[in-house]
Short mmCIF file of C-alpha atoms in Angstrom, two decimals:
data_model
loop_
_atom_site.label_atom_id
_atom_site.label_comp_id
_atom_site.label_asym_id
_atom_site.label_seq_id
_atom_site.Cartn_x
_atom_site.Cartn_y
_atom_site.Cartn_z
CA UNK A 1 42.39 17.17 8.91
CA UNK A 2 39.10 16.75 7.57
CA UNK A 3 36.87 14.62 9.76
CA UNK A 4 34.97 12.02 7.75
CA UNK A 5 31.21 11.50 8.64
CA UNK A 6 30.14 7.71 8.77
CA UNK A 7 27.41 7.15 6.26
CA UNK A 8 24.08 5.92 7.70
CA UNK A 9 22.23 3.85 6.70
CA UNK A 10 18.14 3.41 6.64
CA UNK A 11 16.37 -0.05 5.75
CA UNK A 12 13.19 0.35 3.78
CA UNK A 13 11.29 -3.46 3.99
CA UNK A 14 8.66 -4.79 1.91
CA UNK A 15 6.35 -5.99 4.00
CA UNK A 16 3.23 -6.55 1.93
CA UNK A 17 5.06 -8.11 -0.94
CA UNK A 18 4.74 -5.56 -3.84
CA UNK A 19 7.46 -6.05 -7.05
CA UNK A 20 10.99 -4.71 -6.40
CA UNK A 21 10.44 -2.62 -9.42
CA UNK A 22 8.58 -0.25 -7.24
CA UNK A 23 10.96 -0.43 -4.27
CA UNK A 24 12.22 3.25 -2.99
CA UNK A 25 15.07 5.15 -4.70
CA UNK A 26 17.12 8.15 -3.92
CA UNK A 27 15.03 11.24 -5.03
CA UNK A 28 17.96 12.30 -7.53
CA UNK A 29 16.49 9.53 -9.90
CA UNK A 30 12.85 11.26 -9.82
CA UNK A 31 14.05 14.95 -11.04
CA UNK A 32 10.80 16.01 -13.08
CA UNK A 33 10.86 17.04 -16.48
CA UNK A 34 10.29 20.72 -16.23
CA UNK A 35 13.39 20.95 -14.77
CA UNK A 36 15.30 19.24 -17.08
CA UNK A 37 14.36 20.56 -19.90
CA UNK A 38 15.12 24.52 -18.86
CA UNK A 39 17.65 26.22 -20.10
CA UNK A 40 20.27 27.05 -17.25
CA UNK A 41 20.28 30.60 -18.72
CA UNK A 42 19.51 33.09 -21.12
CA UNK A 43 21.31 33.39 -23.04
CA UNK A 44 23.17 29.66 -23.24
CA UNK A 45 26.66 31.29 -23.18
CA UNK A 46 27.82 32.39 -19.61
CA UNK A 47 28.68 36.35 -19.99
CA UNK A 48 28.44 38.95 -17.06
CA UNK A 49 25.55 39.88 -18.22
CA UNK A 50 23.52 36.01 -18.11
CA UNK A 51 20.54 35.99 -16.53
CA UNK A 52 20.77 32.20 -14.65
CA UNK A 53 17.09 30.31 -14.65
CA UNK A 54 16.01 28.22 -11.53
CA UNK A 55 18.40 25.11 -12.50
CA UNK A 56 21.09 27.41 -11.28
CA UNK A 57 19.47 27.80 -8.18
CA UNK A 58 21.50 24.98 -5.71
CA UNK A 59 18.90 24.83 -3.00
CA UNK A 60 15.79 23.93 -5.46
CA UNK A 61 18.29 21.13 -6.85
CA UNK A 62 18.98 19.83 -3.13
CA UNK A 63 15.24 19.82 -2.20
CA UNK A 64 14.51 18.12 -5.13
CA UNK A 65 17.42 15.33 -4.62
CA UNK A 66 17.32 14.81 -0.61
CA UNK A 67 16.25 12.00 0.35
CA UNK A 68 13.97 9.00 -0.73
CA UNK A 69 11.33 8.62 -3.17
CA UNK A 70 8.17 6.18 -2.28
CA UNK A 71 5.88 5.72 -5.31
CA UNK A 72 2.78 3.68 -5.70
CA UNK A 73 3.15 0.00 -6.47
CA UNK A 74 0.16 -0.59 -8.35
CA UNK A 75 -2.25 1.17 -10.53
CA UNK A 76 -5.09 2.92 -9.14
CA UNK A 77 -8.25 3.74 -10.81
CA UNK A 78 -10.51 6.59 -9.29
CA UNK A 79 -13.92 7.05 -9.74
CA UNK A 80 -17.05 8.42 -8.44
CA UNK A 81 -19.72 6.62 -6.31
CA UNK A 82 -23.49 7.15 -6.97
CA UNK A 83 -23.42 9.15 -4.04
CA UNK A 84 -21.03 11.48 -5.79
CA UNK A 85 -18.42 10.35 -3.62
CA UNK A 86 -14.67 9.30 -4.76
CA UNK A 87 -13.87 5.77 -4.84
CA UNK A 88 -10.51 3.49 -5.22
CA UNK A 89 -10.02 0.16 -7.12
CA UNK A 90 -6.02 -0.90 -7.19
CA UNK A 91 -4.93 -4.18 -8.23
CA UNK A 92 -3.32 -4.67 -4.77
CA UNK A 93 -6.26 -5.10 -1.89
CA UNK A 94 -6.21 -2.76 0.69
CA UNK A 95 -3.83 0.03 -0.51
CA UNK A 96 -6.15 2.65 0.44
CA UNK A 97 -8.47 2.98 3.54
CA UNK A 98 -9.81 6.34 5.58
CA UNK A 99 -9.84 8.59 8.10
CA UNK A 100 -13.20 10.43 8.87
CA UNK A 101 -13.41 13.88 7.84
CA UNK A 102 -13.86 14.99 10.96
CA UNK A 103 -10.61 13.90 12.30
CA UNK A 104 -9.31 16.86 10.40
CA UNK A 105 -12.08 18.93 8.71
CA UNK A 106 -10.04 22.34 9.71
CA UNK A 107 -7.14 21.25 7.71
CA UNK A 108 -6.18 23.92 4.95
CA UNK A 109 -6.70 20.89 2.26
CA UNK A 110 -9.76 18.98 3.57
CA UNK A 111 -12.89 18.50 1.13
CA UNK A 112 -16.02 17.38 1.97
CA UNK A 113 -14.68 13.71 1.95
CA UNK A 114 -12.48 11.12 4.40
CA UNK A 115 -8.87 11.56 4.10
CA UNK A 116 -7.85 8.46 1.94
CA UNK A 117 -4.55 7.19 2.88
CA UNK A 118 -2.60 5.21 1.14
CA UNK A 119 -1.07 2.02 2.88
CA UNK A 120 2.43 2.40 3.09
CA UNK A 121 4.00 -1.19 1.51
CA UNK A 122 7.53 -0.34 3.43
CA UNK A 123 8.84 0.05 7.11
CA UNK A 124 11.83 1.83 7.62
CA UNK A 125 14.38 1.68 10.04
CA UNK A 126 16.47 4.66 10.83
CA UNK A 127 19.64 4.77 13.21
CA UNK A 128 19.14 5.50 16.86
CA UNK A 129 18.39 9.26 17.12
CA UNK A 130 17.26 9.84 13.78
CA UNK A 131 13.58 10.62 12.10
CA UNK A 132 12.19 10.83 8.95
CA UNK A 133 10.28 13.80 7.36
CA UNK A 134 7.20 12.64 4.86
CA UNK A 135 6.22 15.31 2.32
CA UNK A 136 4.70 15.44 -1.23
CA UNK A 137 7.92 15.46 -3.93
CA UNK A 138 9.36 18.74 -3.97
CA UNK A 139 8.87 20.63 -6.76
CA UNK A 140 7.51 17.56 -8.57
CA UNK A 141 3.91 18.20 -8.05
CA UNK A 142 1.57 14.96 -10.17
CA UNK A 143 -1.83 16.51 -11.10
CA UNK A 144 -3.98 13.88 -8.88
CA UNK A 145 -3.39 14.07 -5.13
CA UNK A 146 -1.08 15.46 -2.15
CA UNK A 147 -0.12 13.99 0.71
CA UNK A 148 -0.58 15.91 4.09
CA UNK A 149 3.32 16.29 5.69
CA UNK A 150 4.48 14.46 8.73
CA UNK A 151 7.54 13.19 10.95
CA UNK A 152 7.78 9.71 12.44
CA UNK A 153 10.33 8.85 14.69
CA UNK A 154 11.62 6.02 12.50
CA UNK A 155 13.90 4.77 14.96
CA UNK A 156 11.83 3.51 17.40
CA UNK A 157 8.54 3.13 15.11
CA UNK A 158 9.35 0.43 12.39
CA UNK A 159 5.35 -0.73 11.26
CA UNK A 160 4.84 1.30 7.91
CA UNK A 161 4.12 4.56 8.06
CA UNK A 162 1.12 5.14 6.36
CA UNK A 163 0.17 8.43 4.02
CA UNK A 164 -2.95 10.44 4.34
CA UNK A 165 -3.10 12.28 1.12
CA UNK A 166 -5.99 14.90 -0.15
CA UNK A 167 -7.60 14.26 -4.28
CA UNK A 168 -6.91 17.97 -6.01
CA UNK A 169 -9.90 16.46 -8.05
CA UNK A 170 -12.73 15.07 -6.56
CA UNK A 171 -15.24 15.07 -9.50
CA UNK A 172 -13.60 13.34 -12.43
CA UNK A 173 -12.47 9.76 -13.01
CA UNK A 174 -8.54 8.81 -13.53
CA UNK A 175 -6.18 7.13 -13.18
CA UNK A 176 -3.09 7.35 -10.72
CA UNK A 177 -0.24 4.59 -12.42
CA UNK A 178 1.97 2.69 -10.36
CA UNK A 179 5.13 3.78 -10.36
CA UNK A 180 3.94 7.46 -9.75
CA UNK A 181 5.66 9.59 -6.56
CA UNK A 182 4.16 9.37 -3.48
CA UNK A 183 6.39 10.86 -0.65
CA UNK A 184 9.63 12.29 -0.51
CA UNK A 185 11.01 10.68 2.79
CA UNK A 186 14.33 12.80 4.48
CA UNK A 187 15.94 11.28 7.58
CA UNK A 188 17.29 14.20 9.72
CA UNK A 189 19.02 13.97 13.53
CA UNK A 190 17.16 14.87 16.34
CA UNK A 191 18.98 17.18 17.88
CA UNK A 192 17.83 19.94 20.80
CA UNK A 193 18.17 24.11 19.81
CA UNK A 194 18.19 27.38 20.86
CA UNK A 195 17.19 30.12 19.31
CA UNK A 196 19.32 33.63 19.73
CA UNK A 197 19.96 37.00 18.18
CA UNK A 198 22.41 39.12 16.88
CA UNK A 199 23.20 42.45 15.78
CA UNK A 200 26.69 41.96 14.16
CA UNK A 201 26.81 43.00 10.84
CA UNK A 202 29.80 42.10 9.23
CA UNK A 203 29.32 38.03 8.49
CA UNK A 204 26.64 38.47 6.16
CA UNK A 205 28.58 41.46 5.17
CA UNK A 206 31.58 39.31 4.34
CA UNK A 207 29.46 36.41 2.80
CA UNK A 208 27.96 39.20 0.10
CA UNK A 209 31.43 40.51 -0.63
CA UNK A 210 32.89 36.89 -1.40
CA UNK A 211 30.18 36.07 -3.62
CA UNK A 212 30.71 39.34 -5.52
CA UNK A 213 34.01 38.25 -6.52
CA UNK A 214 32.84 35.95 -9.05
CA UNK A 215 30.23 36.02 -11.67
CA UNK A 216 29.03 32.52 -11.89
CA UNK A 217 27.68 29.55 -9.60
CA UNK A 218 29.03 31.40 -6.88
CA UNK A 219 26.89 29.49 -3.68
CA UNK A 220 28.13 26.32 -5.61
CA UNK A 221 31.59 26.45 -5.70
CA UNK A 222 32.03 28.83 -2.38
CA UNK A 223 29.77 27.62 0.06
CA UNK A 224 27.99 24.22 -1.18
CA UNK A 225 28.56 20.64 0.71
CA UNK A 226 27.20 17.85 -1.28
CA UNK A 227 24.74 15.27 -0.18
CA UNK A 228 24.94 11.83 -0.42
CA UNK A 229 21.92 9.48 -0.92
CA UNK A 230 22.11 5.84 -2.31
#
């Protein structure tokens, strides 16, 4: 008998008031356009000899579709200072403040500004023993800004969790609209592991000659579990 997994559940709260139209989604509803609009092969008919594109490729599709979606509730017009220095105006107060530079001027993706962070308008509450991974939208890049990756223990710490986040422009003027992706937010278990090795051969062995037995969406319909996000 199949044993069936409880669904959990995590509670994202509005705590500074911004419109529900801007409230968090599943990431499924935020698949970008480049994706949607490749072919799944070439040619369209499935023969033998297809050649499959990336929207055959299962695992992109999952890391594109797990988890949560946090976009910005407001527009937010960026300009620079007379001192040549980026600065924010949104039309809700506060949604951005600093950290010094120096806090982090080693990081791979610091400039020669503060890390501007954007003020996270929800807590969330996960269930006991569970986290949540924050990382820029996978595969879904926007042409602005990138936020630095993290992992709060969102069982325990419900005050928002704000997002420190890096301009890949820092000498034009634009504008980021509301609406656009922020974070991609994925709960996970905490859970302890080991690390060992191995020298048997024949599982991945087996694995390759299963998948050989078929010509098409082979990890989908042999070895894919589908996840659930709502």
């Amino acid at each position: 008998m199949l044993r069936k997994h409880k669904t959990k559940e995590i509670i994202f709260t509005n705590i500074i008031g911004v419109a529900n139209e801007y409230a968090p989604k599943p990431a499924i509803y935020f698949i970008p356009d480049w994706y949607k609009k490749i072919e799944a092969g070439f040619p369209k008919e499935q023969t033998p000899d297809s050649i499959p594109t990336i929207k055959k490729c299962i695992p992109v599709l999952d890391a594109i579709t797990v988890g949560y979606i946090i976009v910005s509730p407001c527009d937010i017009y960026v300009s620079i200072n007379k001192e040549g220095e980026p600065s924010y105006t949104s039309a809700i107060a506060n949604l951005i403040s600093f950290h010094p530079r120096k806090q982090a001027y080693s990081h791979p993706n610091a400039n020669d500004f503060p890390f501007p962070k954007w003020t996270n308008p929800w807590s969330i509450k996960t269930p006991m023993g569970y986290s949540c991974l924050f990382q820029p939208p996978a595969h879904n890049p926007n042409p602005w800004f990138e936020i630095l990756k993290g992992v709060v223990d969102t069982d325990v710490y419900t005050a928002g969790v704000n997002l420190p986040f890096v301009l890949k422009n820092t000498t034009q003027e634009f504008m980021i609209p509301a609406g656009t992706p922020i974070a991609q937010v994925i709960p996970f278990k905490r859970e302890k592991w080991k690390s060992s090795f191995s020298n048997n051969k024949e599982l991945p062995r087996d694995v390759a000659n299963y998948l050989n037995s078929q010509f098409f969406d082979r990890y989908k319909r042999m070895f894919w579990s589908r996840k659930s996000y709502s």
